[in-house]
CSV table of C-alpha atoms in Angstrom, one decimal:
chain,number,residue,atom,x,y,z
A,1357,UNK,CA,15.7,-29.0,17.4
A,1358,UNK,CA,16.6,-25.2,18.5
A,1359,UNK,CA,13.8,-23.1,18.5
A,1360,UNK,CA,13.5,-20.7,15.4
A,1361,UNK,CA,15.4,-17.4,16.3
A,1362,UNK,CA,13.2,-14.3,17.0
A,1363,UNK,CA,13.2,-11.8,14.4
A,1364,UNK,CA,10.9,-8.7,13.3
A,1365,UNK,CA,9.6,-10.2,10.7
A,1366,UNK,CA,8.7,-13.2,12.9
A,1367,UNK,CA,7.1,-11.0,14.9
A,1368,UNK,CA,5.2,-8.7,12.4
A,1369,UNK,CA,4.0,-12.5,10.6
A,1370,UNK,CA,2.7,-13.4,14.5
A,1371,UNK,CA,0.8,-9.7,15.1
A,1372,UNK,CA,-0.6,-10.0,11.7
A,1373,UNK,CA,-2.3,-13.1,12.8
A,1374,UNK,CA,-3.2,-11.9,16.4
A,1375,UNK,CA,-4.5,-8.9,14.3
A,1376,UNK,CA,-6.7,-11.0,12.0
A,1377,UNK,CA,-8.0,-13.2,15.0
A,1378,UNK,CA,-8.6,-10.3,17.7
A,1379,UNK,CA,-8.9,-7.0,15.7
A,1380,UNK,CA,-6.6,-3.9,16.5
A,1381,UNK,CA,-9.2,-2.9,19.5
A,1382,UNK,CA,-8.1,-6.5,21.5
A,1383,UNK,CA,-4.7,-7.3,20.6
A,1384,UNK,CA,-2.0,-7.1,22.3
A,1385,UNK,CA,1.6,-7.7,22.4
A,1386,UNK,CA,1.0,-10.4,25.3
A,1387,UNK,CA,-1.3,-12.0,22.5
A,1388,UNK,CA,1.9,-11.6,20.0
A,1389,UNK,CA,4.0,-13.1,22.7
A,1390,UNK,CA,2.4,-16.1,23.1
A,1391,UNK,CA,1.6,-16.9,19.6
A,1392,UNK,CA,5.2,-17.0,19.5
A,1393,UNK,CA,6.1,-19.0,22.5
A,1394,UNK,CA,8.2,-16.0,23.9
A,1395,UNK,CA,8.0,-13.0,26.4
A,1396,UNK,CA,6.3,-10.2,26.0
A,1397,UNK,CA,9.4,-8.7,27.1
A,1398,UNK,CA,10.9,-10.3,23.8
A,1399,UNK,CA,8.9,-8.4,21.5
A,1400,UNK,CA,9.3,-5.7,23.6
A,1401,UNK,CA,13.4,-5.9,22.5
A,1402,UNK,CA,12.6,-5.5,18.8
A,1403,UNK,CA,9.6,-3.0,19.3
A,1404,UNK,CA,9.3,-0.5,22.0
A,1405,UNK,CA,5.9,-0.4,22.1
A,1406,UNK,CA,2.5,-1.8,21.2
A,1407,UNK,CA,2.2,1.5,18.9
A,1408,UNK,CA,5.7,0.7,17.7
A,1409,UNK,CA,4.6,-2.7,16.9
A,1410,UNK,CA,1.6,-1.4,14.9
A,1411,UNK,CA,3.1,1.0,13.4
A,1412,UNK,CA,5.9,-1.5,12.1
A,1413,UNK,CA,3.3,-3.8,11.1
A,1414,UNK,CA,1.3,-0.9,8.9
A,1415,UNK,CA,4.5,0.1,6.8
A,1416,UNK,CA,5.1,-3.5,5.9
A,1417,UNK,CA,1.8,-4.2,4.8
A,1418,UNK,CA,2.0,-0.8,2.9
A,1419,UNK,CA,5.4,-1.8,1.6
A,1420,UNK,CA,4.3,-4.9,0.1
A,1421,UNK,CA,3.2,-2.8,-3.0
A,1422,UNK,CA,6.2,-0.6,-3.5
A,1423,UNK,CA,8.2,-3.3,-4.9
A,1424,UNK,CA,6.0,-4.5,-7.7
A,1425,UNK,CA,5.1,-1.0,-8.7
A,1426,UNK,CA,8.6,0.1,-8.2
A,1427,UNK,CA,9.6,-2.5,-11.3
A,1428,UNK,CA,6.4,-0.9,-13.4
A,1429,UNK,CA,7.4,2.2,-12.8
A,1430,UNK,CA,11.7,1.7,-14.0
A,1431,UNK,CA,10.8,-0.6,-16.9
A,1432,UNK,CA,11.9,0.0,-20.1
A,1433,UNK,CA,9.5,1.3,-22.7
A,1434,UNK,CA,7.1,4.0,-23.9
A,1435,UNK,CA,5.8,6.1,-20.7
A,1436,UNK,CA,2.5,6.2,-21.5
A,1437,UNK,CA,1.8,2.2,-21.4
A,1438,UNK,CA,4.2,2.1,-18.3
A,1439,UNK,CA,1.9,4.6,-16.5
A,1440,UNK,CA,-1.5,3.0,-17.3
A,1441,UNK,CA,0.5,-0.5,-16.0
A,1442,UNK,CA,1.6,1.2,-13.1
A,1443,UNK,CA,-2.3,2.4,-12.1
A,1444,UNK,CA,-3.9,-1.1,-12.5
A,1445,UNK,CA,-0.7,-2.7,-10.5
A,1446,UNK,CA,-2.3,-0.1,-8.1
A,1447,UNK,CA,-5.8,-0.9,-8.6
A,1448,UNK,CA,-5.3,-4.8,-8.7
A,1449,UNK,CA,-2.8,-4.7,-5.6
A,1450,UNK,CA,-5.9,-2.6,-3.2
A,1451,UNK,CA,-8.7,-4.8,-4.4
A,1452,UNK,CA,-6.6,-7.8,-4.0
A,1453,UNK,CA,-5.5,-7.1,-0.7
A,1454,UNK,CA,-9.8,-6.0,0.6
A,1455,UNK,CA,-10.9,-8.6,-1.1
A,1456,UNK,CA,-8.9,-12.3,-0.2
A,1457,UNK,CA,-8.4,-11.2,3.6
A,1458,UNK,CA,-11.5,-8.3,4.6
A,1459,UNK,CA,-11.4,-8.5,8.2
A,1460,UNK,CA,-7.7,-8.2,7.9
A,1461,UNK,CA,-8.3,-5.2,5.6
A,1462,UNK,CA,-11.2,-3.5,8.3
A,1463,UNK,CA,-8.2,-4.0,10.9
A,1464,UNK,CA,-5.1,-2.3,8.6
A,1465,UNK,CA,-7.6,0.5,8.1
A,1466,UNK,CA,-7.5,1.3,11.9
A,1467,UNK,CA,-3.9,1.1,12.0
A,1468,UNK,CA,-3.7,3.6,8.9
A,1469,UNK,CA,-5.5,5.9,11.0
A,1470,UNK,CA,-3.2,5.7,13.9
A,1471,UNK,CA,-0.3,6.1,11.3
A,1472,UNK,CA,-0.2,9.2,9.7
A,1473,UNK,CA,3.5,9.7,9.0
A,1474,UNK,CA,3.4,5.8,7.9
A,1475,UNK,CA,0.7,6.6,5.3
A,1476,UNK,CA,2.4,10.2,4.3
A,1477,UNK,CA,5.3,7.9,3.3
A,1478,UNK,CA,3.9,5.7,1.2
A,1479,UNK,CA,2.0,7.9,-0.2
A,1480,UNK,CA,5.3,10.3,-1.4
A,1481,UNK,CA,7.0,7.0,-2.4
A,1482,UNK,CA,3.8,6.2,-4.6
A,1483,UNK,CA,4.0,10.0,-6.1
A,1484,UNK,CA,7.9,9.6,-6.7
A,1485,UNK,CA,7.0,6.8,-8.7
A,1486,UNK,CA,4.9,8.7,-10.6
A,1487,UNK,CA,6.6,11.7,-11.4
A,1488,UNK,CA,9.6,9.5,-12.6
A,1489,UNK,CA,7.3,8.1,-15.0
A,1490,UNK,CA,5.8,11.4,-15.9
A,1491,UNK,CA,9.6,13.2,-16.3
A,1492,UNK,CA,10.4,9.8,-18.2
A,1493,UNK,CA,7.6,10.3,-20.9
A,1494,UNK,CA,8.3,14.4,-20.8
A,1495,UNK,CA,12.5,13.4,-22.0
A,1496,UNK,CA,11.0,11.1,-24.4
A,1497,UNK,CA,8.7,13.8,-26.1
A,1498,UNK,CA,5.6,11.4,-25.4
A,1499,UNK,CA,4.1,14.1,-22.6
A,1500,UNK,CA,3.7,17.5,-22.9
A,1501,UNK,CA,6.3,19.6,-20.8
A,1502,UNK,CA,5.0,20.2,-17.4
A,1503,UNK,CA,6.0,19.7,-13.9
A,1504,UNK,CA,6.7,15.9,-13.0
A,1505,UNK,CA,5.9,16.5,-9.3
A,1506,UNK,CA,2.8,18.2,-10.0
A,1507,UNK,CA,1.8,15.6,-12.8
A,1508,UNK,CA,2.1,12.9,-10.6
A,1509,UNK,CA,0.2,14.7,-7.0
A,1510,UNK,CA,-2.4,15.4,-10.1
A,1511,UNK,CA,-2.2,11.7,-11.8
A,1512,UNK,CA,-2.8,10.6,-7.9
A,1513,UNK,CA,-5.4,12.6,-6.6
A,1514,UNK,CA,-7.5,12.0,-10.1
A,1515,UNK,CA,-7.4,8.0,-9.7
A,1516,UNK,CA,-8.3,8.2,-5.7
A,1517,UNK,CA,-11.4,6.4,-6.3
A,1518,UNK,CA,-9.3,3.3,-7.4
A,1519,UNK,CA,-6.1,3.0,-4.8
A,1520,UNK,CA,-7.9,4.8,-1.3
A,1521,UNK,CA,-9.6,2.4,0.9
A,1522,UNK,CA,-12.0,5.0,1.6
A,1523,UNK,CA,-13.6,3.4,-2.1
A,1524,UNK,CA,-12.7,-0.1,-1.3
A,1525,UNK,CA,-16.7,-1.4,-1.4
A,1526,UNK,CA,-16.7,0.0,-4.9
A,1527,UNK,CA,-13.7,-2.0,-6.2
A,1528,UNK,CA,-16.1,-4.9,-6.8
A,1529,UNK,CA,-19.2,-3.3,-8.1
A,1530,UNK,CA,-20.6,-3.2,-11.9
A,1531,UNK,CA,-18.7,-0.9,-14.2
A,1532,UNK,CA,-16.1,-0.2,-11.9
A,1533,UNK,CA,-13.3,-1.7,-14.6
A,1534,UNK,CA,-15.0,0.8,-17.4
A,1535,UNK,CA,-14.4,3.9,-14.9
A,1536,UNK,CA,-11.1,3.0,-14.3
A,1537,UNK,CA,-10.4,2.8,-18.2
A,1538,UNK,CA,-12.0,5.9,-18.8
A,1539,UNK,CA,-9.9,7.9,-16.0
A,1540,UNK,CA,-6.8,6.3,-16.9
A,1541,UNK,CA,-7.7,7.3,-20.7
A,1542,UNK,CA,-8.3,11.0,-19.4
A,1543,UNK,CA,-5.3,11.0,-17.5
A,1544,UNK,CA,-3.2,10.2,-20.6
A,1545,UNK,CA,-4.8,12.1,-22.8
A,1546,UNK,CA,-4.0,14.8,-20.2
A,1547,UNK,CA,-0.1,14.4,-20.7
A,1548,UNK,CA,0.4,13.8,-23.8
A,1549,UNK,CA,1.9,16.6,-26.2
């Protein structure tokens, strides 16, 4: 049988394993290689560089959400129940991925740090989402007239507590669930006409 063809997403699978065994302070891409019965030289061809390699491996994990929120946020429907959905996709997405895998969590958080422009870019995509939501409900007459970019930077920065990892050891305490209703409620309440 022909061995299975390298590919970046083979390879990105293999680092997020080396990841999760060695953390980001001992991995390599040697360490990547040989999980995958290959050359370091082999990654090397799909990612220039450890930091490439990282880097790759941050926006795909950060990626993983877009899609799901992505079909929240085009649905069909009244704005305001589409916006609340969209938030606890958020919130249920971040506490699902700290809570089933945490050292893999403690390691993405490292890598988010070494990946500013990674992170800036999710975090526009996340507030594009938003705004289209926001313009949505302002065209339907369900929210007030206001500025959908601004809305949404607003909508963001106000739930922070319950998408930034910076919170993450709150996501599972007591009465966490009621905050998150009574921000999402403000929020609304906010945009409505």
């Amino acid at each position: 049988m022909p061995p299975e063809t390298l590919t970046p997403d083979r390879i990105l699978e293999a680092t997020e394993d080396v990841l999760r065994r060695f953390g980001p302070a001992k991995a390599t891409v040697v360490d990547v290689a040989r999980a995958l019965g290959v050359s370091h030289g082999s990654v090397y061809r799909h990612f220039g560089s450890k930091a490439a390699l990282r880097e790759a491996v941050t926006e795909r994990w950060l990626d993983q959400s877009h899609a799901e929120l992505s079909a929240v946020a085009e649905a069909a429907g009244p704005a305001g129940p589409r916006l609340r959905a969209w938030l606890t996709a958020l919130f249920a997405a971040k506490r699902r991925k700290s809570g089933s895998d945490p050292e893999l969590f403690a390691t993405y958080m490292v890598l988010v740090g070494e990946n500013s422009g990674v992170v800036d870019r999710h975090i526009e995509t996340m507030i594009e989402q938003l705004a289209g939501i926001v313009e949505n409900g302002i065209s339907q007459g369900e929210f007030r007239s206001v500025d959908p970019a601004t809305a949404a930077r607003a909508v963001w920065d106000a739930t922070n507590r319950f998408h930034d990892p910076a919170y993450a050891a709150d996501w599972s305490r007591p009465g966490i669930d009621a905050a998150f209703d009574a921000v999402c409620e403000l929020v609304l309440r906010g945009l409505r006409t």
